[in-house]
Tab-separated table of C-alpha atoms in Angstrom:
chain	number	residue	atom	x	y	z
A	877	UNK	CA	-36.633	-3.084	-3.546
A	878	UNK	CA	-34.186	-1.028	-5.534
A	879	UNK	CA	-30.552	-2.037	-5.593
A	880	UNK	CA	-28.199	0.857	-5.170
A	881	UNK	CA	-24.901	1.228	-6.874
A	882	UNK	CA	-22.164	2.089	-4.380
A	883	UNK	CA	-20.696	5.570	-4.296
A	884	UNK	CA	-17.329	5.163	-5.962
A	885	UNK	CA	-14.654	7.763	-6.303
A	886	UNK	CA	-12.096	7.689	-9.100
A	887	UNK	CA	-8.803	6.278	-7.857
A	888	UNK	CA	-6.919	9.574	-8.192
A	889	UNK	CA	-9.549	11.331	-6.037
A	890	UNK	CA	-9.135	9.042	-3.018
A	891	UNK	CA	-7.769	10.634	0.148
A	892	UNK	CA	-4.950	8.064	0.197
A	893	UNK	CA	-3.700	8.960	-3.307
A	894	UNK	CA	-1.064	11.505	-2.101
A	895	UNK	CA	0.406	8.838	0.188
A	896	UNK	CA	0.708	6.396	-2.718
A	897	UNK	CA	2.316	9.056	-4.890
A	898	UNK	CA	4.771	9.901	-2.096
A	899	UNK	CA	5.655	6.209	-1.797
A	900	UNK	CA	6.256	6.065	-5.548
A	901	UNK	CA	8.533	9.125	-5.448
A	902	UNK	CA	10.478	7.747	-2.455
A	903	UNK	CA	11.045	4.384	-4.126
A	904	UNK	CA	12.241	6.035	-7.350
A	905	UNK	CA	14.636	8.359	-5.514
A	906	UNK	CA	15.978	5.500	-3.374
A	907	UNK	CA	16.444	3.206	-6.388
A	908	UNK	CA	18.225	5.953	-8.348
A	909	UNK	CA	20.449	6.740	-5.353
A	910	UNK	CA	21.358	3.061	-4.962
A	911	UNK	CA	22.027	2.779	-8.682
A	912	UNK	CA	24.409	5.756	-8.558
A	913	UNK	CA	26.053	4.818	-5.266
A	914	UNK	CA	26.222	0.997	-5.327
A	915	UNK	CA	25.691	0.012	-8.971
A	916	UNK	CA	23.076	-1.438	-11.276
A	917	UNK	CA	22.298	-4.564	-9.208
A	918	UNK	CA	21.593	-2.517	-6.080
A	919	UNK	CA	19.506	-0.088	-8.140
A	920	UNK	CA	17.138	-2.645	-9.616
A	921	UNK	CA	17.088	-4.578	-6.347
A	922	UNK	CA	15.956	-1.420	-4.577
A	923	UNK	CA	13.368	-0.819	-7.279
A	924	UNK	CA	12.034	-4.350	-6.724
A	925	UNK	CA	11.866	-3.769	-2.966
A	926	UNK	CA	10.004	-0.505	-3.417
A	927	UNK	CA	7.536	-2.078	-5.821
A	928	UNK	CA	6.977	-4.922	-3.349
A	929	UNK	CA	5.831	-2.261	-0.879
A	930	UNK	CA	3.911	-0.053	-3.318
A	931	UNK	CA	1.881	-2.542	-5.373
A	932	UNK	CA	0.127	-4.204	-2.397
A	933	UNK	CA	-0.642	-0.744	-0.986
A	934	UNK	CA	-2.240	0.264	-4.286
A	935	UNK	CA	-4.296	-2.937	-4.198
A	936	UNK	CA	-5.359	-2.235	-0.607
A	937	UNK	CA	-6.318	1.358	-1.436
A	938	UNK	CA	-8.373	0.187	-4.395
A	939	UNK	CA	-10.186	-2.466	-2.352
A	940	UNK	CA	-10.599	-0.611	0.931
A	941	UNK	CA	-11.612	2.862	-0.197
A	942	UNK	CA	-14.050	2.076	-2.974
A	943	UNK	CA	-17.198	2.480	-0.870
A	944	UNK	CA	-18.382	5.557	0.991
A	945	UNK	CA	-21.411	6.621	2.977
A	946	UNK	CA	-23.162	5.374	6.081
A	947	UNK	CA	-25.357	2.951	4.144
A	948	UNK	CA	-22.301	1.102	2.891
A	949	UNK	CA	-20.848	0.439	6.358
A	950	UNK	CA	-20.888	-3.354	6.013
A	951	UNK	CA	-19.360	-3.155	2.542
A	952	UNK	CA	-16.646	-0.851	3.859
A	953	UNK	CA	-15.694	-3.243	6.672
A	954	UNK	CA	-15.753	-6.241	4.327
A	955	UNK	CA	-13.623	-4.449	1.752
A	956	UNK	CA	-11.069	-3.427	4.409
A	957	UNK	CA	-10.646	-7.038	5.538
A	958	UNK	CA	-10.437	-8.301	1.961
A	959	UNK	CA	-7.980	-5.548	1.051
A	960	UNK	CA	-5.710	-6.265	4.000
A	961	UNK	CA	-5.744	-10.021	3.375
A	962	UNK	CA	-4.985	-9.462	-0.306
A	963	UNK	CA	-2.222	-7.013	0.586
A	964	UNK	CA	-0.482	-9.532	2.861
A	965	UNK	CA	-0.771	-12.340	0.304
A	966	UNK	CA	0.419	-10.109	-2.527
A	967	UNK	CA	3.418	-8.945	-0.469
A	968	UNK	CA	4.450	-12.539	0.287
A	969	UNK	CA	4.029	-13.600	-3.354
A	970	UNK	CA	6.031	-10.619	-4.638
A	971	UNK	CA	8.868	-11.324	-2.180
A	972	UNK	CA	8.910	-14.966	-3.277
A	973	UNK	CA	8.919	-14.018	-6.961
A	974	UNK	CA	11.734	-11.508	-6.537
A	975	UNK	CA	13.957	-13.814	-4.495
A	976	UNK	CA	13.290	-16.799	-6.762
A	977	UNK	CA	13.376	-15.065	-10.120
A	978	UNK	CA	15.723	-12.078	-9.980
A	979	UNK	CA	19.399	-12.982	-10.175
A	980	UNK	CA	21.779	-11.374	-9.185
A	981	UNK	CA	20.047	-9.627	-6.306
A	982	UNK	CA	21.163	-7.380	-3.452
A	983	UNK	CA	18.918	-8.437	-0.527
A	984	UNK	CA	19.934	-5.488	1.659
A	985	UNK	CA	18.771	-3.084	-1.065
A	986	UNK	CA	15.475	-4.968	-1.473
A	987	UNK	CA	14.659	-4.861	2.232
A	988	UNK	CA	16.046	-1.338	2.716
A	989	UNK	CA	13.910	0.287	0.032
A	990	UNK	CA	10.931	-1.861	1.080
A	991	UNK	CA	11.152	-0.513	4.642
A	992	UNK	CA	11.808	3.034	3.415
A	993	UNK	CA	8.766	2.946	1.125
A	994	UNK	CA	6.576	1.478	3.875
A	995	UNK	CA	7.753	4.175	6.303
A	996	UNK	CA	6.060	6.817	4.137
A	997	UNK	CA	2.792	5.484	5.570
A	998	UNK	CA	3.874	6.686	9.011
A	999	UNK	CA	3.618	10.235	7.713
A	1000	UNK	CA	0.267	9.669	6.018
A	1001	UNK	CA	-1.644	12.138	8.217
A	1002	UNK	CA	0.647	14.898	6.986
A	1003	UNK	CA	0.050	13.960	3.345
A	1004	UNK	CA	-3.723	13.457	3.402
A	1005	UNK	CA	-5.898	16.272	2.105
A	1006	UNK	CA	-8.814	15.596	4.423
A	1007	UNK	CA	-8.096	16.308	8.044
A	1008	UNK	CA	-9.746	14.338	10.787
A	1009	UNK	CA	-11.517	16.585	13.243
A	1010	UNK	CA	-11.459	15.985	16.951
A	1011	UNK	CA	-14.692	16.224	18.941
């Protein structure tokens, strides 16, 4: 029996790529606004919070969307579970690293930009190139 290589798209061609880019732009704008408005500590704290949201999402996108096609259905489900578990673990580890290793830190800025960056996902259907069709 022949083993098939999975259909893999380059990362920048994934349907979720515009959402990740929008999250990156939002975190940069928020960090720059905090830096201008509240100072350097708030700026890099906001940048840390945005990266805590973005990096696990990039990991999830890489893990979850690497397979395509009906024949890869089991691999798709497995990769979604693995991606989500890795995303949760990575988020917890990044929060722990930031709060343990970054001093001085503005916690409100960290959580604020984290939530703002995560909220971009709510608008994902507007940012995705491929539209889901209704039956």
